Amino acid sequence: MANTPFDTTEPSQVKGLNGYTVDPIFTVGDKIGNYVPPGILDGIGAFSLNDTTVRVLVVNEVGAADGYKYTLKNGTQLPGARVNYFDVDKRTLQIVDAGLAHDTIINRKGEVVDAAADLENAGIQRFCSAALFEANQFGAGIGLADRIFFSGEETSNGTQFALDTQTNTLYAVPAFGRASWENVTELNTSRTDKVAFLIGDDSNNAPLYLYVGDKKAGGFLERNGLAQGKLFVWVADDPANATDAIEANPSQFKGSGNSTNGQFVEISYYDPTKANTTGYDSQGFATQTKQNELATAVNAFRFSRPEDIATNPSDGTQAVLASTGITAGPDVWGTTYKIDVDFSQLLSTTATVPTAEDTAPFLLPTGFTQTEIVDRNKANLDPQFAATFGNWDMVALDPTNRYIYIPMEVGQGAGLARYDTQTGDFVSALTGQAALPYTTNPTVWDKNNDDFGPFDPAVYTPYGTVITAEERTNGRLFEWLNPLMAAGDTANVVWRSNIPAVSHEGLKFDASGTLYFIDESNTGSIYKFVPKTAGDLSVGQSFVLKVTAFTGIASENWDSATNTATTRTGAATWVAITDANGVKTTTADPFDFSSTTTGGRAAADEVGGTPYGRPEDLEIIGDILYVATTSENAVYGINLKTNEVKLFASRSTIDGGTALAAGTNLNNPDNLASDAAGNLYIIEDNGPGDIWKASDSNKDGVAESITRWASLGVPGSEPTGLISTNNPNEFIVAIQHPTSGNDALWKITTAPEITAKIDILYDGNDAGKQDFGMRSPDNLDWADNGKIYLQEDRALGADIWGATSKQEASIYVLDPAAANPADSLTKIAQVDRSAVPSGQTDSSPTDIGNWETSGILDVSSLFGNAPGTQFVFDVQAHSIRSGTIITATNIDGNGDGTKTRQENLVEGGQLSFLTAPNANLIQDTQFFAGTPNADTIVAKQTPGFGGIKDVVFSGAGNDEVDSAAAGALASNNIIDGGSGNDTVFLANGDRAFGSADNDTFFGDEANNFRASGGAGNDLFFLGNGTGGRALGGDGNDTFEIGLGGGHTLSGGAGADQFWIVFGELTKATNTILDFQIGTDVIGISGAASLGITTANLTLTQVGADTAVIFGGQTLATLTGIQASALSVANPNQFVLV
């Protein structure tokens, strides 16, 4: 670039206070090479680009139609907000390059933007604050998979964007939801399969959002957990205090030093089935207005105007939030909060599963509780409860949750009972008699004179009845028509014989009243029954599922050679086996309840129903019908709108506890359940029996992960019948067939997945602080030294903000670890309105607060300095709108003949460094003096010598000075060895002087240095360095050149040796300024191995100089020497060894 390194010449628009200093490096209107960054600079991120360069990313808060147009890689031109990069030299703190940081944009639909219309605002609308996060910043595999720079649109219904710094691709992130984006910050979930981000929504009275994403295989968004996740809002409801008042806004939670506990509650912000309906966009994401409604419904706390947010670098579960304040509300001057998030701990994969049947039979996550509801021993005391009623299976609840309906899965004497949770009484609707026949003729069936097969499950229907069915060959389905009857009344139960004979287990109704059921067999199929009249199960049409691409044999086991060679997923159809009146349409009779051949199974096989491996339970969530297939150790999902079948979960699904495939940890999935948030639970028929919670955040019908939620280890038992109650935090589950025979129902009460305590660090509304303390906190950074740095942004009218204090916007530091953090607040910098750049004017010089600092970041470690000593920040000079704001680019964007600020740089501002008092930056010049004795002076090890732009005088004695030890940044030092035999290790750009005596200089990797030996016999080992200048001075000096070359050499007085090849050919030609014929010699070391001989080493006259050439390469140029006066065969002139 033509004018780099670059450093602005304009005065600083901010003055440092309390010992802090400010150094601007760019002013809006400056041209860096061919690039002119627009104004309204805002959010900042930075990373180490290479050993000597930090890339600083800065966004522009310009409107979608503002700013000159930039060009993407595909030629698309766009106005609006963008991401700029400034490459800053770590040694000089000057800009060495600048430009547009992204050349490709992917929109919300996942499409490459090739026209302005591909973006919702025809450009990006007002990027605000920003943040950059490194990959795996919390540990191996924990956090993002890539380095990502985030910034979002600060506008209603805005979109968050993520920049892949490796590919320069900017991705829209619809999974984050909608917001008027200020910033996001990453939190540590301590899990390798999840990422989490707190979200600052810069809207009045907005909630605090938390996004938790699922990492999965795939593209950039998928592998970073940004394509699928859940959205939560913080509710000030202490989960440990049932009587805790739920604070609604800052009128109820305020004041520096106060704190409160709460929890993050999930909101259902994404539903693809609601796409393009009121409150949802074309992909099914809630609009910002709808999100607010969902937040209100769960009593989310409303912050005044939540803006910037940052994570504690020492504790990834803590963050700081600045809420700017609003005129019309309880928080006018703004409040700064510390948020301490607790992610629930997963069940340990090595934890011992309890066997305490009577007290705590389940292994549960921390905070969960378990309470027995009733057991078989107690039930046996009730005369309505038959002695044969064991093996309690999948239960049902009535809408009030007063009654629990329990099916008995026993071979003889099975039944269906109702338990009254208020009275503790039982009512039996069906009671099988082992001595009675199993009736196969519905016309003579009598519920009081029958032996029933094992019942499983009980289901409360949408019509206020309860159904149950037999898990046996030619199983029957029964309906209890009056399940809410008073105790003592007669149960009215009918056999619904128009539903085919199968080995029943799962039964589920969809919203239209269609009943889905399965045939539990290794050749089992999936069925549906569509009532002719809604709510009437006596007449209807039955169908079986057939996968279109399935070419196997329906009557064979699912894992037969024929069936495993084909597919059982993909597009499917429902094939009728009866007509609408229930009359069979197959040769086989689906209603054959008498033969050994299951009627419904035979009919399904006849029409090619697809077989699965022992399908058992069913669950419906949204449009997906889930099917547990026990023999396959898998769960399938069937989209009831599209009839597409997918493998939802299997042993290949990621175990959230290990981030590895679940493998044999998933055993015999049997029952299924769901909760109010739409999560699916998979219950094993195993010992111990695990209950898994599945995550399908993007609702694509394939689980991203399954996580062990509970485990039952009671001998001989399995968990069954998990069902959620009306309380979203409660579940009921049965302990079936324990060795003791004491089946039981237990209630599990969950703890919130994510809780958070919030402390108020600073409340600007406190007495004495209003307009005289910190006002309208906006951008901030939690720096590596543990302090929080905050910037003011006038969020109130000029008649309030600064009206009394007369103070311009400032930067503050606060110590969150102080006994009283609010008292630690210190002002460290303030806007200086007198610093108007040349060629620009301030249109409102008396408007206090019109200029603001915006975006601040601790970059100390990136530049090699101590934490909290060096920051980069920017200035938004809103009232600078003319002069070079227009003429620096001078574009007439709309062709109307008038060049406006909106078509060019929009507004003024600056990018600057802020340095702490007594920082001792390695870039600062330090002076070091040695002693009269022999000194060893090593950069970064010897106090006072950093190895960058330092001055060292080692003094008398045989000294060793090593500036190269400072590493890649070592450069531009001045070293005077003084008297004595000194050894100097050179760094890039060093100037070294040996003075008297015999000195040694090592420039092995140094470039562009200057070394002067002075008097004495000096040695110069230049190795791989390039572009140096070595001066021998008086004495017999030796120069050894390695692979680098390109040096300028001067031997001075004395007999000097110039070893222009030392073991390997130099890459660049060396120039010898004062070769003395007959006194000095040219040396070639390693001549034999390189093939250099006096026959092929040639001398060529080039003007007044002689070129020493081998193999077409000029090894050295001897200035002012005639080639005819030299001979490579003369050992007094050339030495080949």
mmCIF file of N, CA and C in Angstrom, residues 706-744:
data_model
loop_
_atom_site.group_PDB
_atom_site.id
_atom_site.type_symbol
_atom_site.label_atom_id
_atom_site.label_comp_id
_atom_site.label_asym_id
_atom_site.label_seq_id
_atom_site.Cartn_x
_atom_site.Cartn_y
_atom_site.Cartn_z
ATOM 1 N N ILE A 706 -28.342 -36.525 22.338
ATOM 2 C CA ILE A 706 -29.195 -37.016 23.406
ATOM 3 C C ILE A 706 -28.363 -36.976 24.685
ATOM 4 N N THR A 707 -29.004 -36.589 25.775
ATOM 5 C CA THR A 707 -28.288 -36.420 27.036
ATOM 6 C C THR A 707 -29.003 -37.188 28.127
ATOM 7 N N ARG A 708 -28.239 -37.948 28.897
ATOM 8 C CA ARG A 708 -28.856 -38.737 29.968
ATOM 9 C C ARG A 708 -29.465 -37.794 31.000
ATOM 10 N N TRP A 709 -30.752 -37.963 31.234
ATOM 11 C CA TRP A 709 -31.538 -37.064 32.079
ATOM 12 C C TRP A 709 -31.813 -37.687 33.440
ATOM 13 N N ALA A 710 -31.972 -39.018 33.464
ATOM 14 C CA ALA A 710 -32.218 -39.744 34.711
ATOM 15 C C ALA A 710 -31.862 -41.208 34.479
ATOM 16 N N SER A 711 -31.691 -41.945 35.588
ATOM 17 C CA SER A 711 -31.371 -43.368 35.467
ATOM 18 C C SER A 711 -31.951 -44.109 36.663
ATOM 19 N N LEU A 712 -32.485 -45.297 36.393
ATOM 20 C CA LEU A 712 -33.108 -46.121 37.420
ATOM 21 C C LEU A 712 -32.314 -47.409 37.584
ATOM 22 N N GLY A 713 -31.914 -47.697 38.806
ATOM 23 C CA GLY A 713 -31.099 -48.882 39.041
ATOM 24 C C GLY A 713 -31.714 -49.896 39.981
ATOM 25 N N VAL A 714 -32.994 -49.740 40.310
ATOM 26 C CA VAL A 714 -33.649 -50.684 41.216
ATOM 27 C C VAL A 714 -33.623 -52.073 40.597
ATOM 28 N N PRO A 715 -33.164 -53.076 41.308
ATOM 29 C CA PRO A 715 -33.025 -54.423 40.744
ATOM 30 C C PRO A 715 -34.310 -54.912 40.086
ATOM 31 N N GLY A 716 -34.137 -55.442 38.868
ATOM 32 C CA GLY A 716 -35.247 -56.064 38.154
ATOM 33 C C GLY A 716 -36.206 -55.114 37.482
ATOM 34 N N SER A 717 -35.975 -53.815 37.626
ATOM 35 C CA SER A 717 -36.993 -52.860 37.176
ATOM 36 C C SER A 717 -36.606 -52.170 35.878
ATOM 37 N N GLU A 718 -37.589 -51.469 35.338
ATOM 38 C CA GLU A 718 -37.357 -50.542 34.237
ATOM 39 C C GLU A 718 -38.239 -49.317 34.469
ATOM 40 N N PRO A 719 -37.797 -48.141 33.995
ATOM 41 C CA PRO A 719 -38.662 -46.967 34.089
ATOM 42 C C PRO A 719 -39.664 -46.974 32.941
ATOM 43 N N THR A 720 -40.913 -46.687 33.219
ATOM 44 C CA THR A 720 -41.931 -46.646 32.170
ATOM 45 C C THR A 720 -42.860 -45.475 32.429
ATOM 46 N N GLY A 721 -43.584 -45.133 31.367
ATOM 47 C CA GLY A 721 -44.693 -44.208 31.529
ATOM 48 C C GLY A 721 -44.324 -42.810 31.940
ATOM 49 N N LEU A 722 -43.134 -42.319 31.574
ATOM 50 C CA LEU A 722 -42.811 -40.933 31.891
ATOM 51 C C LEU A 722 -43.838 -40.028 31.224
ATOM 52 N N ILE A 723 -44.372 -39.091 31.987
ATOM 53 C CA ILE A 723 -45.369 -38.165 31.462
ATOM 54 C C ILE A 723 -45.226 -36.848 32.196
ATOM 55 N N SER A 724 -45.321 -35.741 31.467
ATOM 56 C CA SER A 724 -45.226 -34.425 32.096
ATOM 57 C C SER A 724 -46.585 -34.011 32.621
ATOM 58 N N THR A 725 -46.567 -33.291 33.713
ATOM 59 C CA THR A 725 -47.807 -32.817 34.321
ATOM 60 C C THR A 725 -48.095 -31.402 33.848
ATOM 61 N N ASN A 726 -49.121 -30.792 34.425
ATOM 62 C CA ASN A 726 -49.428 -29.400 34.097
ATOM 63 C C ASN A 726 -48.344 -28.444 34.572
ATOM 64 N N ASN A 727 -47.595 -28.880 35.568
ATOM 65 C CA ASN A 727 -46.439 -28.107 36.017
ATOM 66 C C ASN A 727 -45.278 -28.445 35.088
ATOM 67 N N PRO A 728 -44.751 -27.481 34.336
ATOM 68 C CA PRO A 728 -43.710 -27.802 33.345
ATOM 69 C C PRO A 728 -42.432 -28.356 33.965
ATOM 70 N N ASN A 729 -42.314 -28.265 35.283
ATOM 71 C CA ASN A 729 -41.118 -28.780 35.957
ATOM 72 C C ASN A 729 -41.347 -30.134 36.617
ATOM 73 N N GLU A 730 -42.517 -30.758 36.365
ATOM 74 C CA GLU A 730 -42.834 -32.026 37.031
ATOM 75 C C GLU A 730 -43.129 -33.127 36.019
ATOM 76 N N PHE A 731 -42.695 -34.324 36.378
ATOM 77 C CA PHE A 731 -42.968 -35.518 35.584
ATOM 78 C C PHE A 731 -43.409 -36.632 36.522
ATOM 79 N N ILE A 732 -44.200 -37.560 35.975
ATOM 80 C CA ILE A 732 -44.552 -38.785 36.683
ATOM 81 C C ILE A 732 -43.946 -39.947 35.909
ATOM 82 N N VAL A 733 -43.391 -40.896 36.634
ATOM 83 C CA VAL A 733 -42.766 -42.053 35.999
ATOM 84 C C VAL A 733 -43.039 -43.283 36.856
ATOM 85 N N ALA A 734 -43.191 -44.429 36.209
ATOM 86 C CA ALA A 734 -43.463 -45.668 36.924
ATOM 87 C C ALA A 734 -42.182 -46.492 37.063
ATOM 88 N N ILE A 735 -42.066 -47.159 38.204
ATOM 89 C CA ILE A 735 -41.044 -48.188 38.378
ATOM 90 C C ILE A 735 -41.755 -49.519 38.170
ATOM 91 N N GLN A 736 -41.427 -50.185 37.072
ATOM 92 C CA GLN A 736 -42.155 -51.384 36.685
ATOM 93 C C GLN A 736 -41.379 -52.649 37.039
ATOM 94 N N HIS A 737 -42.125 -53.634 37.457
ATOM 95 C CA HIS A 737 -41.662 -54.988 37.796
ATOM 96 C C HIS A 737 -40.318 -55.051 38.531
ATOM 97 N N PRO A 738 -40.159 -54.314 39.628
ATOM 98 C CA PRO A 738 -38.928 -54.505 40.405
ATOM 99 C C PRO A 738 -38.917 -55.919 41.002
ATOM 100 N N THR A 739 -37.746 -56.350 41.377
ATOM 101 C CA THR A 739 -37.625 -57.681 41.980
ATOM 102 C C THR A 739 -38.521 -57.813 43.195
ATOM 103 N N SER A 740 -38.717 -56.733 43.909
ATOM 104 C CA SER A 740 -39.564 -56.746 45.105
ATOM 105 C C SER A 740 -41.035 -56.936 44.769
ATOM 106 N N GLY A 741 -41.413 -56.685 43.502
ATOM 107 C CA GLY A 741 -42.815 -56.742 43.114
ATOM 108 C C GLY A 741 -43.590 -55.498 43.468
ATOM 109 N N ASN A 742 -42.936 -54.507 44.081
ATOM 110 C CA ASN A 742 -43.628 -53.308 44.544
ATOM 111 C C ASN A 742 -43.541 -52.210 43.485
ATOM 112 N N ASP A 743 -44.319 -52.366 42.407
ATOM 113 C CA ASP A 743 -44.374 -51.302 41.404
ATOM 114 C C ASP A 743 -44.760 -49.994 42.074
ATOM 115 N N ALA A 744 -44.321 -48.888 41.482
ATOM 116 C CA ALA A 744 -44.574 -47.605 42.128
ATOM 117 C C ALA A 744 -44.616 -46.481 41.101
#
